[in-house]
Amino acid sequence: MSLGALYVHVPFCVKKCAYCDFASSKTRADDPLMDAYLDERLGELDRCADAGLLDHCKTVYLGGGTPTHLGARRIGALAARIQLLCPQLIEFSCEANPDSLTDDVLAVLVDAGVTRLSIGVQSLDDGELRALGRIHTAGQAKERVAVAVKTGLDVSVDLMCAIPHQTDVSWRRTLEEAIDLGVDHLSVYPLTIEEGTPLEYQYRNEPTPWNDEDVQAKHMEAAERILAIAGYSRYEVASYARPGKRCAHNIAYWTGVPYLGLGPGAASMLDAAGYDHARKVYRWLPPRKPDSVRMRFSTLERDVEFLSSRETWAEDLMLGMRMTDGIEATRLDIAPQTRDELLTRGLIERHGNRLVPTHDGWLLGNELFGTLWDLAVPSP
Amino acid sequence: MNTQTDTSLIRNFSIVAHIDHGKSTISDRILELTHTVEQRDLYKQMLDSMDIEQERGITIKSNAVRVMYDADDGKTYQFNLIDTPGHVDFTYEVSRSLAACEGAVLVVDATQGVEAQTVSNALLAMNADLEIVPAINKIDLPSAEPERVREEIEEVLAIPADDAVCVSGKTGEGIHDLLESICYLIPPPTGDADATLKALILDSYFDAYRGVVAMIRVFDGCVRSGDRLVMMAEDQRFLAEEVGVKRPLEQPLPQLGMGEVGYLVTGLKDPALVKTGDTITGESRRCTEPCPGYHEAKPMVFTGIFPIDNKYYENLRDALEKLKVNDPSLTWTPETSVALGFGFRVGFLGLLHMEVVKERLEREFDLDLIATSPSVDYHVYLTDGQMIEVTSPQDLPKPEKIERIEEPYLKATVIVPPDYVGAVMQLLVEHRGTSNDMVYLSEKSVEMHFDIPLAELILDFFDQLKSRTKGYASLDYEFSGYAPSQLVKLDILLAGEEVDALSFIVHRDKAYQMGRGLCDKLKEIIPRQQFEVPIQGAIGNKIISRSTVKAHRKDVLAKCYGGDITRKRKLLEKQKEGKKRMKSIGRVEVPQEAFLAVLKVDDG
């Protein structure tokens, strides 16, 4: 069994941001719900370990919500238990927000063997932060990131473009200041105005030129340029790293490595053997469908998706093309028509024995991914 | 059941009204009071059997139901309630239904008063020599003004409204009085029961097992099952396989006598043979004169209909043939477009008819279709003296071969509060309408008469009229004839290629404005592609307008981690579904609605 990655979702926040449509809720720091939730996850982790699911887990990611909002005691306990149950860990990431990444929290994370922090900075402009409904200031974020970098952990920051009030200048400044803080990794993505969010409500009847697709493209291009000069190379649509600092956990998602997700906003993706093990922990899981080679399920919605080998192949192609390294050229040998079409349209190109996305392929990813995912259904 | 009904107890009538004035609720109440209530739901289903009829609250087919009413005088009356189509597209069908009646209940909304179709329906009824029983409906509403409406009926329609019955279809109030009025005011049928058969076809429908069933009104003589009969227009002979009435389920009878309304199973398999308005008589003993007023329904509006995927061409043909079975007015000829491949040029009675048919084709036959901009039937006189009818812009000959073009005109009537007269005049100017006269019907409404080319009306005239008069205006029209016009063909080029399916015929004076408007509208409708798409409007070789769809710059969901993958894939699948409904023209993906963009060009 080759389960390689574990994700634990922590669905608590001090306050929900204006753009957020993830599974998370505003929770007071002393809310007993957090302890209950922690106990539940610890128990679940134990059962997963008993079933042998965590034996070969290489990477862990604590995501949110805001994991650091759990506070030092609880997040320390969670991280320590994970460390104990996953003997083969090589990377342990934890998401954090500047306001809850206190010195205490930082210390317990280091103690528990966390190796990497991903801090939700989003912007280093106070006006922009307010518009997003973030509860921290730019100054606070810079100070916390600097402290985190000093601990020696690998530090990544999330930055957002195409947000209210943002200009070419302010975006450039945010990027440059983040670079100056000495981070190892950046995730850069344009804001998506999701239905049902306060942001969408606020701008429902107003034009949003700052989120225009041309602006998004321009900012993404600017980020690539500025970050490249500073020594960060893009390895995925939204991910930039210094040499050796790519996020192994996220790469697992894009390269078909089976993973287990715990908590309400999480999904698991398992191969046949992993799924059979998981059924010992999650009794509601139905028996595997005979022709399926990949299973994906979420414990909250209790729905399972069974993918055939063809669908698995198409999904891997689609996800692989999110990365600069693309896919091995031979993987498209059985679909020469699609390959040639993508080459002709200039969405992919050959790099030695690999097929990789072009600049257009990056920006028009949905075209590229959609065409590859179409391969999941054999053409008549 | 005794079929020898005393004709003095027969009342044949129709209920007519402006749309939404409450025709169907009153019909429902009549069924209730005549104890047809048990079957009321069934009746509703039968009368408005098509989804689209129900959704839009309109009736497309005519129908007749027999109900028995025990009146206060102790006698039992036979009511034949004849339901008529409720839209201006179907005026001919309405007139045939009315010809089967002796009376009409004219329903007027107590809160709205007399509107355009109230007037047109009342006029149709008066022209058919019907006794009109006015009924003022919705008197239960707080805003009801029955007295004002009563005056309006007298002033506008010159119908004595002293006896107008105040009713509420909703509460049932006054319905009993209405039924009594029907008995007293509407005369019984008169005719010669002993003469040879003379019956009018009100409408027909197709029954998969029995062939075409005609709804008929017997004027003279009687018809029995087994009779050998003939339809007079084309001397079509057939055997009466069964006669009967709808109550509302079909109830076979030995015969239908003079004055009665019912159904007749013709056994004919081709619906086109049974024509609304035609006269049925005995095969050997024929009546001397057919019922007056028959003519073939003529399509007024034409549009190209194409399957998005050309492999469904045969399915589209089958679907059209199936629809024609119950809608003989539908006509079509094959049409080929460079852009859209194989399809049909389909003729409709009007815009509503077109929308309904297109919707039924898509829904009931699961077809993805493209409809091109509606056109009218142009009469094109060539330099060699020949006249050709052109219903598709593609068929318009080169300008040098054309001597002149004539287009169909309408006589139209708008009824509107005086405050909006200016707005309507402005709209008329924009749509090449010429005002004839204006009559104050009352302090609150003005009737405006004007001539307007049909081609203008089928663009967005009606929607514009409604929006510029805040919904107060009502419209009615009839075909008045052909007149010469300065018309040109406007072509549209996408990425430098002319797209024949986007061409349309327009008045020379409006060509620039329409060209600009259409280029701008198409720019909104056509999504960004991987490359820039110039859109150009051209008359002949001359480019008159231009816009550009910018190239797609960025279309990727940046975030995609473990939990997002399924969602992400679903998004891609949805995107693909959307694409399936687009047509690739050259390298450009064009959405369906682009081909009807001309309907959405703002004139302002």
PDB file of N, CA, C and O in Angstrom, chain B residues 70 148 180 202 281 360 552:
ATOM      1  N   ASP B  70     -78.095  22.913 -15.258  1.00  0.00           N
ATOM      2  CA  ASP B  70     -79.475  22.951 -14.767  1.00  0.00           C
ATOM      3  C   ASP B  70     -79.791  24.382 -14.367  1.00  0.00           C
ATOM      4  O   ASP B  70     -79.355  24.856 -13.321  1.00  0.00           O
ATOM      5  N   ARG B 148     -65.896  51.860 -13.540  1.00  0.00           N
ATOM      6  CA  ARG B 148     -65.073  52.464 -14.587  1.00  0.00           C
ATOM      7  C   ARG B 148     -64.971  51.517 -15.778  1.00  0.00           C
ATOM      8  O   ARG B 148     -65.102  51.919 -16.936  1.00  0.00           O
ATOM      9  N   GLU B 180     -76.593  31.993 -15.952  1.00  0.00           N
ATOM     10  CA  GLU B 180     -77.984  32.356 -16.273  1.00  0.00           C
ATOM     11  C   GLU B 180     -78.017  33.319 -17.460  1.00  0.00           C
ATOM     12  O   GLU B 180     -78.829  33.179 -18.362  1.00  0.00           O
ATOM     13  N   LEU B 202     -63.308  23.276 -36.680  1.00  0.00           N
ATOM     14  CA  LEU B 202     -62.730  24.318 -35.814  1.00  0.00           C
ATOM     15  C   LEU B 202     -61.237  24.111 -35.641  1.00  0.00           C
ATOM     16  O   LEU B 202     -60.474  25.043 -35.482  1.00  0.00           O
ATOM     17  N   THR B 281     -69.277  17.945 -45.594  1.00  0.00           N
ATOM     18  CA  THR B 281     -70.649  17.694 -46.026  1.00  0.00           C
ATOM     19  C   THR B 281     -70.748  16.249 -46.485  1.00  0.00           C
ATOM     20  O   THR B 281     -69.760  15.496 -46.434  1.00  0.00           O
ATOM     21  N   ARG B 360     -40.292  23.420 -27.974  1.00  0.00           N
ATOM     22  CA  ARG B 360     -40.781  22.031 -27.986  1.00  0.00           C
ATOM     23  C   ARG B 360     -39.773  21.112 -28.664  1.00  0.00           C
ATOM     24  O   ARG B 360     -39.540  20.001 -28.210  1.00  0.00           O
ATOM     25  N   HIS B 552      -8.518  35.528 -25.165  1.00  0.00           N
ATOM     26  CA  HIS B 552      -8.543  35.057 -23.793  1.00  0.00           C
ATOM     27  C   HIS B 552      -7.165  35.250 -23.191  1.00  0.00           C
ATOM     28  O   HIS B 552      -6.163  34.854 -23.767  1.00  0.00           O
TER      29      HIS B 552
END
